[in-house]
Coordinates of C-alpha atoms in Angstrom, one line a residue:
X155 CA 66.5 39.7 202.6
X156 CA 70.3 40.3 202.7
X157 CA 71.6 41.3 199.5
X158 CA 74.1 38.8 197.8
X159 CA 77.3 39.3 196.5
X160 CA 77.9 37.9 192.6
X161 CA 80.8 35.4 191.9
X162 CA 82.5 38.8 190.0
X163 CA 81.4 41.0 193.0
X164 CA 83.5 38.5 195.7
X165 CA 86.3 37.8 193.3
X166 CA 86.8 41.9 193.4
X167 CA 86.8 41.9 197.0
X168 CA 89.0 38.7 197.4
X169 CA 91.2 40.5 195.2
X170 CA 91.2 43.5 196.8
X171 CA 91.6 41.9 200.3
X172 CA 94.6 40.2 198.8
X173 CA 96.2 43.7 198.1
X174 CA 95.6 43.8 194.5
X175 CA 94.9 47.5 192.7
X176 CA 91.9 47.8 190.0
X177 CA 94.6 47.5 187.3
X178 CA 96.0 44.1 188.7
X179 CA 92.6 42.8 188.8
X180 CA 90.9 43.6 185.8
X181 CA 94.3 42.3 184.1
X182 CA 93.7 39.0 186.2
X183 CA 90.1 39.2 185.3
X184 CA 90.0 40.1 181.5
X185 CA 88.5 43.5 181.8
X186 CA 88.9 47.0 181.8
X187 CA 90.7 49.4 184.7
X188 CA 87.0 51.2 184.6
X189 CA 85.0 48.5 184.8
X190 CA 86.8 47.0 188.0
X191 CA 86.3 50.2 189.1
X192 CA 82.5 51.2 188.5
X193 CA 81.9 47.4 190.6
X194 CA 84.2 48.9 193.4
X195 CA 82.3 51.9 193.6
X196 CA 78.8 50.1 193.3
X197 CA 79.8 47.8 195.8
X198 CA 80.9 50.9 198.2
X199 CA 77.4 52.4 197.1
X200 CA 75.4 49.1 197.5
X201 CA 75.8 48.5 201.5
X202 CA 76.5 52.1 202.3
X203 CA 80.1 51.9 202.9
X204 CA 82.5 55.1 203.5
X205 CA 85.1 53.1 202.1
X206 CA 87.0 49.3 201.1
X207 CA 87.7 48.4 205.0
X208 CA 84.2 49.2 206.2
X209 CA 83.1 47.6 203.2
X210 CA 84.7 44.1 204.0
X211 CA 83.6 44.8 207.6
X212 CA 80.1 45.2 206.8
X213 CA 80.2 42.3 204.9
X214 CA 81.9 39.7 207.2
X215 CA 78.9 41.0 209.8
X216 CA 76.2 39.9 206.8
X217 CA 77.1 36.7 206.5
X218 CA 78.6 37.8 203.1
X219 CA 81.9 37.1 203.1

């Protein structure tokens, strides 16, 4: 089974894809600077990516994105 994405977990990425740093989008989002951060890293974690390209990569192969 393919591991899904959250809505909060694909907002991040959109964000990020749209050139946004963690501070822009937690201010977008309503939360902290760490706590965009901690989902970056998990996502990074999550599909064993080295970093955010191979990350959106990876998931545009899934399906995921």
């Amino acid at each position: 089974m393919e591991k899904e994405l959250s809505e909060k977990e694909q907002q991040i990425i959109r964000y990020v894809i749209d050139g946004k740093t963690s501070i822009e989008i937690a201010s977008l989002m309503c939360l902290s600077e760490e706590t965009i951060k901690w989902y970056r890293k998990r996502l990074l974690r999550r599909f064993d990516a080295k970093n955010f390209a191979s990350l959106v990569h990876i998931l545009i192969e899934k399906g995921l994105l």
